[in-house]
Coordinates of C-alpha atoms in Angstrom, one line a residue:
M1359 CA -65.9 17.8 23.1
S1360 CA -64.4 20.7 25.0
D1361 CA -67.4 21.4 27.1
V1362 CA -67.1 17.5 27.8
K1363 CA -64.2 18.2 29.2
S1364 CA -64.5 21.1 31.5
N1365 CA -67.2 19.2 33.0
M1366 CA -65.6 16.3 33.0
Q1367 CA -62.4 18.6 35.5
A1368 CA -65.1 20.4 37.4
A1369 CA -66.4 17.0 38.4
V1370 CA -63.3 15.9 39.4
A1371 CA -62.1 19.1 41.7
D1372 CA -65.3 18.5 42.8
G1373 CA -64.9 16.1 44.0
Q1374 CA -68.6 14.4 43.0
P1375 CA -68.5 11.6 40.6
R1376 CA -71.2 12.8 37.4
A1377 CA -73.3 10.7 35.3
I1378 CA -72.3 10.2 31.8
S1379 CA -74.9 10.7 29.0
G1380 CA -74.8 7.6 25.9
I1381 CA -73.0 9.4 24.0
E1382 CA -70.0 10.3 25.4
A1383 CA -70.0 6.8 27.0
M1384 CA -69.4 5.8 23.1
R1385 CA -66.5 8.2 23.3
G1386 CA -64.8 6.7 25.9
V1387 CA -65.4 9.5 28.3
G1388 CA -64.7 8.0 31.9
S1389 CA -63.6 4.4 30.9
A1390 CA -60.3 2.9 32.0
Q1391 CA -57.5 2.5 29.1
A1392 CA -58.0 -1.6 28.7
K1393 CA -54.2 -4.0 29.7
G1394 CA -52.7 -5.1 26.8
F1395 CA -52.5 -9.2 26.9
W1396 CA -48.7 -9.6 28.7
A1397 CA -49.7 -7.0 31.6
D1398 CA -52.9 -8.8 32.1
A1399 CA -51.3 -12.2 32.3
W1400 CA -48.7 -10.7 34.7
D1401 CA -50.9 -9.2 37.0
R1402 CA -52.7 -12.5 36.6
V1403 CA -49.2 -14.5 38.1
V1404 CA -47.7 -11.8 40.4
A1405 CA -51.6 -12.6 42.2
R1406 CA -50.8 -15.8 42.9
I1407 CA -49.0 -16.8 46.9
G1408 CA -46.9 -19.5 45.0
A1409 CA -45.8 -16.8 41.8
K1410 CA -44.7 -14.2 44.9
M1411 CA -43.0 -16.5 46.8
A1412 CA -41.1 -18.1 43.7
L1413 CA -40.1 -14.5 42.5
A1414 CA -38.9 -13.6 45.6
W1415 CA -36.1 -16.8 46.1
I1416 CA -35.5 -16.1 42.6
S1417 CA -34.8 -12.4 43.4
V1418 CA -32.8 -13.3 46.1
I1419 CA -30.5 -15.8 44.2
A1420 CA -30.3 -13.3 41.0
F1421 CA -29.0 -10.6 43.8
F1422 CA -26.4 -13.0 45.1
A1423 CA -25.5 -13.6 41.5
V1424 CA -24.5 -10.0 41.2
F1425 CA -23.6 -9.3 44.1
A1426 CA -21.6 -11.8 45.7
P1427 CA -18.0 -10.5 44.6
V1428 CA -18.4 -7.3 47.1
I1429 CA -20.0 -9.8 49.7
A1430 CA -18.3 -12.8 50.3
N1431 CA -14.6 -12.5 49.1
A1432 CA -11.3 -13.2 51.3
H1433 CA -9.3 -9.8 48.9
P1434 CA -9.9 -7.2 51.8
L1435 CA -12.3 -4.5 50.6
L1436 CA -10.1 -2.0 51.8
R1437 CA -5.8 -2.3 53.2
T1438 CA -4.8 0.6 55.3
N1439 CA -0.8 1.1 54.9
T1440 CA 0.3 1.9 59.0
A1441 CA 3.1 3.8 58.3
T1442 CA 2.2 5.7 55.0
G1443 CA -1.5 6.3 55.8
A1444 CA -2.2 5.1 52.1
W1445 CA -5.1 2.8 51.0
D1446 CA -5.5 0.8 48.1
S1447 CA -8.7 -2.0 47.7
P1448 CA -7.3 -5.4 46.7
L1449 CA -11.0 -6.7 46.6
W1450 CA -11.6 -4.1 43.7
T1451 CA -8.4 -4.9 42.1
N1452 CA -8.8 -8.7 41.9
L1453 CA -12.6 -8.4 40.5
T1454 CA -12.4 -9.7 37.1
S1455 CA -14.3 -8.1 34.0
V1456 CA -17.3 -10.4 34.8
D1457 CA -18.0 -9.2 37.7
L1458 CA -17.5 -5.9 36.6
A1459 CA -19.6 -6.1 34.3
L1460 CA -22.0 -7.4 36.2
L1461 CA -21.9 -4.9 39.0
C1462 CA -22.7 -2.7 36.9
A1463 CA -26.0 -4.1 35.7
G1464 CA -27.4 -4.9 38.8
I1465 CA -26.6 -1.6 39.6
F1466 CA -28.5 0.0 36.5
A1467 CA -31.4 -2.6 35.8
L1468 CA -33.7 -2.3 38.3
P1469 CA -33.4 1.7 38.1
W1470 CA -34.2 1.2 34.7
I1471 CA -36.8 -1.5 34.7
F1472 CA -39.1 0.9 37.0
L1473 CA -38.8 4.0 35.1
P1474 CA -40.8 7.3 36.6
Q1475 CA -43.5 6.9 33.6
K1476 CA -43.3 11.1 32.9
I1477 CA -39.2 10.4 32.4
A1478 CA -38.7 7.2 30.3
V1479 CA -41.7 8.8 28.0
K1480 CA -39.2 12.2 28.2
F1481 CA -36.2 9.7 27.3
G1482 CA -38.9 7.6 24.1
V1483 CA -38.9 4.2 26.6
A1484 CA -42.5 4.3 27.4
Q1485 CA -43.6 1.0 28.1
R1486 CA -42.1 -1.3 30.8
S1487 CA -41.6 -4.2 27.6
T1488 CA -39.2 -2.0 25.5
R1489 CA -37.5 -1.1 28.4
L1490 CA -36.8 -4.9 29.4
G1491 CA -36.4 -6.3 25.3
L1492 CA -33.5 -2.9 25.8
L1493 CA -31.7 -4.8 28.8
L1494 CA -32.4 -8.1 27.1
L1495 CA -29.9 -6.7 24.4
L1496 CA -27.6 -4.7 26.3
A1497 CA -27.2 -7.6 28.1
I1498 CA -25.6 -9.9 25.0
Q1499 CA -23.9 -6.8 23.9
A1500 CA -22.0 -6.4 26.9
G1501 CA -21.6 -10.0 27.3
A1502 CA -20.8 -11.1 23.7
T1503 CA -18.0 -8.8 23.9
I1504 CA -16.1 -9.3 27.7
I1505 CA -16.3 -13.7 26.3
A1506 CA -14.6 -12.6 22.9
A1507 CA -12.3 -10.8 24.7
G1508 CA -11.6 -13.6 27.1
G1509 CA -11.2 -15.8 24.3
V1510 CA -9.3 -13.7 22.9
S1511 CA -6.8 -13.0 25.4
A1512 CA -6.8 -16.9 26.3
W1513 CA -5.3 -17.6 22.6
S1514 CA -3.3 -14.7 22.6
R1515 CA -1.4 -16.5 25.6
D1516 CA -1.3 -19.6 24.0
Q1517 CA 2.3 -20.6 23.1
E1518 CA 1.2 -22.8 20.6
A1519 CA -0.9 -20.0 18.9
A1520 CA 0.0 -18.3 15.1
L1521 CA 3.2 -16.1 15.6
W1522 CA 1.3 -13.3 14.7
I1523 CA -0.8 -13.2 18.1
L1524 CA 2.0 -13.9 19.8
S1525 CA 3.7 -10.4 18.7
L1526 CA 0.8 -9.0 18.5
A1527 CA 0.1 -9.8 22.5
K1528 CA 3.3 -8.3 23.4
M1529 CA 2.4 -4.6 21.8
S1530 CA 0.8 -2.7 25.2
S1531 CA -2.0 -2.0 23.7
F1532 CA -3.0 -5.0 22.5
P1533 CA -5.7 -5.9 25.7
L1534 CA -7.5 -2.2 24.7
I1535 CA -6.7 -2.1 20.6
S1536 CA -8.6 -5.8 20.7
S1537 CA -11.2 -4.7 22.9
L1538 CA -12.2 -2.0 21.4
I1539 CA -12.9 -3.4 18.2
L1540 CA -14.8 -5.9 19.5
G1541 CA -16.8 -3.6 21.2
I1542 CA -17.6 -1.9 18.0
V1543 CA -18.5 -5.0 16.4
F1544 CA -20.8 -5.9 19.1
A1545 CA -22.0 -2.6 19.1
G1546 CA -22.7 -2.9 15.7
V1547 CA -25.0 -6.1 15.5
A1548 CA -26.9 -4.7 18.8
V1549 CA -27.1 -1.8 16.4
V1550 CA -29.1 -3.6 13.7
A1551 CA -30.8 -5.9 15.8
G1552 CA -32.3 -3.4 17.7
S1553 CA -33.4 -1.1 14.7
G1554 CA -37.0 -2.4 14.8
T1555 CA -37.8 -2.3 18.7
R1556 CA -40.3 0.5 19.6
S1557 CA -37.9 2.7 21.6
R1558 CA -36.1 5.8 21.3
G1559 CA -33.5 6.3 17.9
S1560 CA -31.2 8.1 19.6
T1561 CA -32.1 6.5 23.1
R1562 CA -31.2 3.5 22.0
L1563 CA -27.7 4.4 20.0
F1564 CA -26.7 6.5 23.5
L1565 CA -26.8 2.8 25.7
I1566 CA -25.5 0.8 23.0
A1567 CA -22.3 3.2 23.1
L1568 CA -22.6 3.9 27.3
A1569 CA -22.8 -0.6 27.3
A1570 CA -20.1 -0.7 24.6
V1571 CA -17.5 1.0 26.7
I1572 CA -17.9 -0.9 30.1
A1573 CA -17.2 -3.6 28.5
V1574 CA -14.3 -2.6 26.6
S1575 CA -12.9 -1.4 29.4
A1576 CA -13.8 -4.3 31.5
S1577 CA -11.8 -6.2 29.1
S1578 CA -9.4 -4.6 28.9
A1579 CA -8.7 -3.4 32.0
R1580 CA -8.7 -7.2 33.3
W1581 CA -6.9 -9.0 30.2
T1582 CA -5.1 -11.2 32.1
E1583 CA -6.1 -13.2 35.4
R1584 CA -4.4 -11.8 38.7
L1585 CA -2.6 -14.3 40.9
V1586 CA -4.1 -15.0 44.3
N1587 CA -2.0 -15.0 47.8
F1588 CA -4.1 -14.8 50.6
D1589 CA -1.8 -15.5 53.2
V1590 CA 0.2 -12.0 52.6
Y1591 CA -2.7 -10.1 53.5
D1592 CA -2.6 -12.5 57.0
E1593 CA 0.9 -12.0 56.9
Q1594 CA 0.9 -7.9 57.0
Q1595 CA -2.2 -8.0 59.6
A1596 CA 0.3 -10.1 61.8
S1597 CA 3.1 -7.7 61.5
G1598 CA 1.4 -4.3 61.8
E1599 CA 2.3 -3.5 58.2
C1600 CA -0.8 -3.1 57.0
T1601 CA -4.7 -2.8 58.4
F1602 CA -8.1 -4.6 56.7
I1603 CA -11.2 -4.0 56.4
Y1604 CA -12.6 -7.1 55.2
A1605 CA -16.3 -7.7 53.1
P1606 CA -19.4 -9.3 55.6
I1607 CA -18.4 -12.5 54.6
P1608 CA -14.3 -12.3 54.7
F1609 CA -13.3 -15.6 52.9
S1610 CA -13.7 -16.6 48.9
P1611 CA -15.0 -19.9 47.5
D1612 CA -11.1 -20.4 46.4
F1613 CA -9.8 -19.9 50.0
G1614 CA -8.7 -22.8 51.2
R1615 CA -6.2 -23.8 54.0
S1616 CA -5.5 -28.0 55.0
D1617 CA -6.0 -27.1 58.6
L1618 CA -9.9 -25.4 58.4
Y1619 CA -10.6 -29.1 57.2
V1620 CA -14.2 -30.0 57.3
L1621 CA -15.8 -27.1 60.3
E1622 CA -18.7 -27.5 61.4
P1623 CA -21.5 -24.6 61.4
F1624 CA -20.3 -21.8 63.2
T1625 CA -16.9 -22.7 64.1
N1626 CA -14.7 -20.0 65.1
I1627 CA -11.1 -20.1 63.6
G1628 CA -9.4 -19.3 66.5
E1629 CA -11.5 -21.6 69.1
A1630 CA -10.9 -24.5 66.3
L1631 CA -7.3 -23.8 66.2
P1632 CA -5.6 -22.1 68.5
E1633 CA -2.4 -21.7 66.8
L1634 CA -4.1 -19.2 65.1
K1635 CA -6.0 -16.8 67.6
E1636 CA -3.6 -14.1 67.5
R1637 CA -3.7 -13.9 63.7
G1638 CA -5.9 -12.3 61.7
I1639 CA -7.7 -14.7 59.9
G1640 CA -8.4 -16.2 64.1
S1641 CA -11.6 -13.6 64.4
R1642 CA -13.7 -15.1 62.1
T1643 CA -16.1 -17.2 61.9
M1644 CA -17.5 -20.0 59.2
I1645 CA -21.4 -19.8 59.9
L1646 CA -21.9 -22.7 56.9
G1647 CA -18.7 -24.7 57.8
S1648 CA -15.9 -26.1 55.9
D1649 CA -15.5 -28.8 53.6
A1650 CA -12.7 -31.1 52.7
L1651 CA -10.5 -28.5 51.1
G1652 CA -10.6 -26.1 53.8
K1653 CA -13.5 -23.7 51.8
D1654 CA -15.9 -21.6 53.7
V1655 CA -18.8 -23.3 52.8
L1656 CA -20.8 -20.1 52.5
A1657 CA -18.6 -17.9 50.2
Q1658 CA -19.2 -20.8 47.9
M1659 CA -23.1 -20.7 48.3
L1660 CA -23.3 -17.4 47.1
W1661 CA -21.0 -17.8 44.2
A1662 CA -22.8 -20.5 42.9
C1663 CA -25.7 -18.6 42.0
R1664 CA -24.0 -16.8 39.4
L1665 CA -23.4 -20.5 37.6
S1666 CA -26.8 -21.7 38.5
I1667 CA -29.2 -18.8 37.6
S1668 CA -26.7 -18.0 33.9
I1669 CA -26.1 -21.6 33.1
G1670 CA -30.2 -22.1 33.5
L1671 CA -31.2 -19.0 31.3
L1672 CA -28.4 -18.4 29.1
S1673 CA -28.9 -22.6 28.4
T1674 CA -32.1 -21.6 27.7
G1675 CA -32.0 -19.4 25.7
I1676 CA -29.9 -21.0 23.2
A1677 CA -32.3 -24.2 23.6
V1678 CA -35.9 -21.3 22.7
I1679 CA -33.6 -19.4 19.7
I1680 CA -32.9 -23.2 18.3
G1681 CA -36.5 -24.7 18.9
V1682 CA -38.4 -21.7 17.6
T1683 CA -35.9 -21.4 14.3
L1684 CA -36.1 -25.5 14.3
G1685 CA -40.3 -25.3 15.3
A1686 CA -40.7 -21.6 12.9
L1687 CA -39.7 -23.7 10.2
M1688 CA -41.5 -26.5 10.3
G1689 CA -44.7 -25.2 11.2
Y1690 CA -44.8 -22.9 8.4
F1691 CA -43.9 -24.8 4.9
G1692 CA -44.8 -28.2 6.0
G1693 CA -44.2 -30.9 4.1
W1694 CA -40.8 -32.5 3.3
V1695 CA -39.3 -29.8 5.9
D1696 CA -41.9 -30.8 8.5
L1697 CA -41.0 -34.3 7.4
V1698 CA -37.2 -34.2 7.8
L1699 CA -36.6 -31.4 10.3
Y1700 CA -39.2 -33.9 13.1
R1701 CA -36.8 -37.3 12.5
V1702 CA -34.1 -34.7 13.6
V1703 CA -36.8 -34.0 16.3
E1704 CA -37.2 -37.4 17.7
I1705 CA -33.6 -38.8 16.9
F1706 CA -32.7 -35.5 20.1
M1707 CA -35.8 -37.4 22.4
A1708 CA -34.5 -41.0 21.8
I1709 CA -31.3 -40.2 23.0
P1710 CA -30.9 -39.9 26.9
V1711 CA -30.7 -36.2 27.8
L1712 CA -28.6 -37.2 30.7
F1713 CA -26.0 -39.7 29.3
L1714 CA -26.3 -37.2 26.1
L1715 CA -24.3 -34.5 28.7
I1716 CA -21.8 -36.8 29.9
V1717 CA -20.4 -37.7 26.8
A1718 CA -19.9 -34.4 25.8
A1719 CA -19.6 -32.4 29.2
A1720 CA -16.9 -35.3 29.6
V1721 CA -14.9 -34.5 25.9
L1722 CA -15.3 -30.9 25.5
P1723 CA -13.7 -28.1 27.2
R1724 CA -15.0 -28.3 31.0
N1725 CA -16.2 -24.3 31.2
T1726 CA -18.8 -22.8 32.0
Y1727 CA -19.8 -21.4 28.3
V1728 CA -19.0 -24.8 26.8
M1729 CA -21.4 -26.5 29.7
M1730 CA -24.3 -23.5 28.9
A1731 CA -24.4 -24.0 25.1
I1732 CA -24.0 -28.0 25.8
I1733 CA -27.0 -28.1 27.5
G1734 CA -28.7 -25.4 25.4
C1735 CA -28.2 -27.5 22.6
V1736 CA -29.5 -30.9 23.8
S1737 CA -32.7 -29.6 25.4
W1738 CA -34.6 -27.7 22.3
T1739 CA -36.7 -30.2 21.3
G1740 CA -39.4 -28.7 23.8
A1741 CA -39.8 -25.6 22.2
A1742 CA -39.6 -27.2 18.8
R1743 CA -42.6 -29.1 19.1
F1744 CA -44.5 -26.5 20.8
T1745 CA -43.5 -23.4 17.7
R1746 CA -44.0 -26.3 15.5
A1747 CA -48.1 -26.8 16.6
E1748 CA -48.5 -23.2 17.0
F1749 CA -47.5 -22.0 13.4
Y1750 CA -49.1 -24.7 12.3
K1751 CA -52.4 -22.8 13.5
L1752 CA -51.7 -19.8 12.2
R1753 CA -50.3 -20.5 8.9
K1754 CA -53.6 -20.5 7.3
Q1755 CA -54.5 -17.1 8.8
D1756 CA -55.7 -13.8 7.8
F1757 CA -53.0 -12.0 8.5
V1758 CA -50.2 -14.4 7.4
Q1759 CA -51.8 -14.6 4.2
G1760 CA -52.1 -10.7 3.7
A1761 CA -48.0 -10.6 5.2
Q1762 CA -47.4 -13.4 2.1
A1763 CA -49.5 -11.2 -0.1
A1764 CA -47.4 -8.5 0.5
G1765 CA -44.5 -9.5 -0.5
L1766 CA -42.8 -9.6 3.3
P1767 CA -39.1 -11.7 3.3
L1768 CA -39.5 -15.1 4.8
R1769 CA -37.7 -14.0 8.2
S1770 CA -40.0 -11.1 8.7
V1771 CA -43.5 -13.4 8.2
L1772 CA -42.1 -15.6 10.7
F1773 CA -40.7 -13.4 13.4
R1774 CA -41.8 -10.4 13.2
H1775 CA -46.0 -11.3 12.3
M1776 CA -46.3 -15.7 13.4
L1777 CA -43.7 -15.5 16.4
P1778 CA -45.6 -13.0 18.7
N1779 CA -49.0 -14.7 18.4
G1780 CA -47.5 -18.6 18.9
V1781 CA -44.6 -17.4 21.1
T1782 CA -46.9 -17.7 24.5
P1783 CA -46.2 -21.9 25.0
V1784 CA -43.1 -21.5 24.4
L1785 CA -42.0 -18.7 27.0
V1786 CA -44.7 -20.9 29.4
D1787 CA -42.5 -24.0 28.7
A1788 CA -39.3 -22.0 29.1
S1789 CA -39.8 -21.6 32.7
F1790 CA -39.7 -25.2 33.5
A1791 CA -36.5 -25.5 30.9
V1792 CA -34.5 -23.3 33.3
A1793 CA -35.5 -25.5 36.6
A1794 CA -34.6 -28.3 34.2
A1795 CA -30.8 -26.9 33.2
I1796 CA -30.6 -26.0 36.8
I1797 CA -30.6 -29.8 37.6
A1798 CA -29.0 -30.7 34.4
E1799 CA -25.5 -28.8 35.8
A1800 CA -26.3 -29.8 39.4
T1801 CA -25.7 -33.5 38.0
L1802 CA -22.8 -32.9 36.3
S1803 CA -20.8 -31.1 38.9
Y1804 CA -22.6 -33.5 41.0
L1805 CA -20.3 -36.2 39.2
G1806 CA -17.5 -34.1 39.0
L1807 CA -17.9 -33.1 34.8
G1808 CA -18.7 -29.9 35.9
P1809 CA -16.7 -26.2 35.2
D1810 CA -13.4 -26.2 36.2
G1811 CA -12.4 -23.9 39.5
Q1812 CA -15.9 -22.1 39.7
A1813 CA -18.4 -23.0 43.2
S1814 CA -21.3 -24.8 42.4
W1815 CA -23.8 -26.4 44.0
G1816 CA -23.5 -29.9 42.9
K1817 CA -20.1 -30.0 43.4
L1818 CA -20.5 -29.7 47.3
L1819 CA -23.4 -31.9 47.5
S1820 CA -21.1 -34.7 45.6
S1821 CA -17.8 -33.7 48.6
A1822 CA -20.7 -34.0 51.8
T1823 CA -19.7 -37.9 51.8
G1824 CA -17.5 -38.4 48.2
T1825 CA -14.1 -36.7 50.2
T1826 CA -14.8 -37.3 53.2
G1827 CA -16.1 -40.9 53.6
T1828 CA -18.4 -39.6 56.6
F1829 CA -21.5 -37.7 56.2
V1830 CA -20.9 -34.7 56.6
W1831 CA -24.3 -32.8 57.2
W1832 CA -24.1 -29.7 56.1
L1833 CA -22.8 -29.8 52.7
A1834 CA -25.7 -31.9 52.0
I1835 CA -28.6 -29.8 53.1
F1836 CA -27.7 -26.7 51.8
P1837 CA -26.8 -26.8 49.0
G1838 CA -29.7 -29.6 48.5
F1839 CA -32.0 -26.8 49.7
A1840 CA -30.6 -24.5 47.7
I1841 CA -31.1 -26.8 44.8
F1842 CA -34.4 -28.0 45.5
F1843 CA -35.6 -23.9 46.6
T1844 CA -34.6 -22.6 42.8
V1845 CA -35.5 -25.8 40.9
L1846 CA -39.1 -25.7 42.6
S1847 CA -39.2 -21.9 41.8
Y1848 CA -39.2 -22.3 38.2
N1849 CA -41.7 -24.9 38.4
M1850 CA -44.5 -22.7 40.4
L1851 CA -42.9 -19.7 38.1
G1852 CA -44.0 -21.6 35.4
E1853 CA -47.0 -22.9 36.3
A1854 CA -48.6 -20.0 37.6
M1855 CA -47.7 -18.5 33.8
R1856 CA -49.1 -21.0 32.3
D1857 CA -52.6 -21.3 34.2
A1858 CA -52.8 -17.3 33.2
I1859 CA -52.3 -17.5 29.7
D1860 CA -54.4 -20.3 28.9
P1861 CA -58.0 -19.2 29.4
K1862 CA -59.5 -22.8 29.8
L1863 CA -57.1 -23.3 32.4
R1864 CA -58.4 -20.1 33.9
K1865 CA -61.9 -20.4 33.5
A1866 CA -61.2 -23.7 35.1
A1867 CA -60.2 -22.3 38.0
H1868 CA -62.9 -20.0 38.9

């Protein structure tokens, strides 16, 4: 074997191909390592021009969803006192815990996914799929910590809450202690959930601890919402008290003035309103115009990317979890379990989803997380049916019967052995489900049932005629095209995944 290796090295050094014997060919000398199923499928997906365009558009939406607070913000990026020279950053001070967590995730995600192979092997995360799985685990852990901390914060400020929580809320250390407890709890859950991954234990524990530190720090530092007064910056600049450096787009989605009512795209505020020409705001230009409340359309468009992509992905995740769980039970057990649960599926399929969404959105609190839960809880039937069909085919396979004979628990048989072999159609359906969730969110926002205080493409679209009484073309075209291209991108990506995974469709294409 050493002679074979030395001959191969000599041939490589000379830059000349060398003939190999049949025995060497049987040993695998000179053969390239075969790609895995998912790696090969992904290469087939990105080989299509439509999928490339879809991924490019989705990447742009994801970029603005993460970095919108530092791109479009009416708070100054830097404020300098002209008398003392002291400076601060109102933009940084007014970032929420979600903003801080997303910025950290956006900075960390790409280098982590495309980590060089030598470094990845050193840290025990050689496979990209392993790194993606860890990234998803960390995102769920940090997101759950921040959401739970926000719930505790709102509860502690409610005057009708229990006396003990109101008394605890008066402590100066209450935000840090509460966030720390929640961070430890969800970090423990992440440790248990991540124990089955193929990553090195020390690397996984370090990343979970890092995510917990970021989530706890962001939650405790931004425990309560700050009161916002954008006019104070204009007054300080007009009096010469301070100088300011603003973000590239010096508008926030909640910054509006009644005198900036329905300005056309590329309107300079100083030219449209001469009385503001000498003030700081007079030098600004509204690139995509303003709406009926005097709010900048471009800032709302960029911030709405966050709502659209978060609701699309998280609500689909909820739907997939519910659908896969019920579908696995139906397909594995069959009989009366399948009969009862499939009747539940048919009931949800018989109810028009739009009407169910409207009723639920009208009754339940109108915030982003509730809307995610609403859309996810009414759109799981597709995942359940696909999983049921796959598990029906797999339950008599030898590897399933072997797992049963080995005495493995039901959870292990269903989700560690059967699910990886039957999840393919569910993943394809999930791409189409994301597009459907985005349309559902836009529809509810268009009808005025979307989250309060959140920029939304559907809400902008509804103000094209509903508020002003006349047709405002820029309020119809820009959000309309954003919805259209985003939904089209997810559909094109789902179609490419379906063609790449299904061997019959791939054979027909050739």
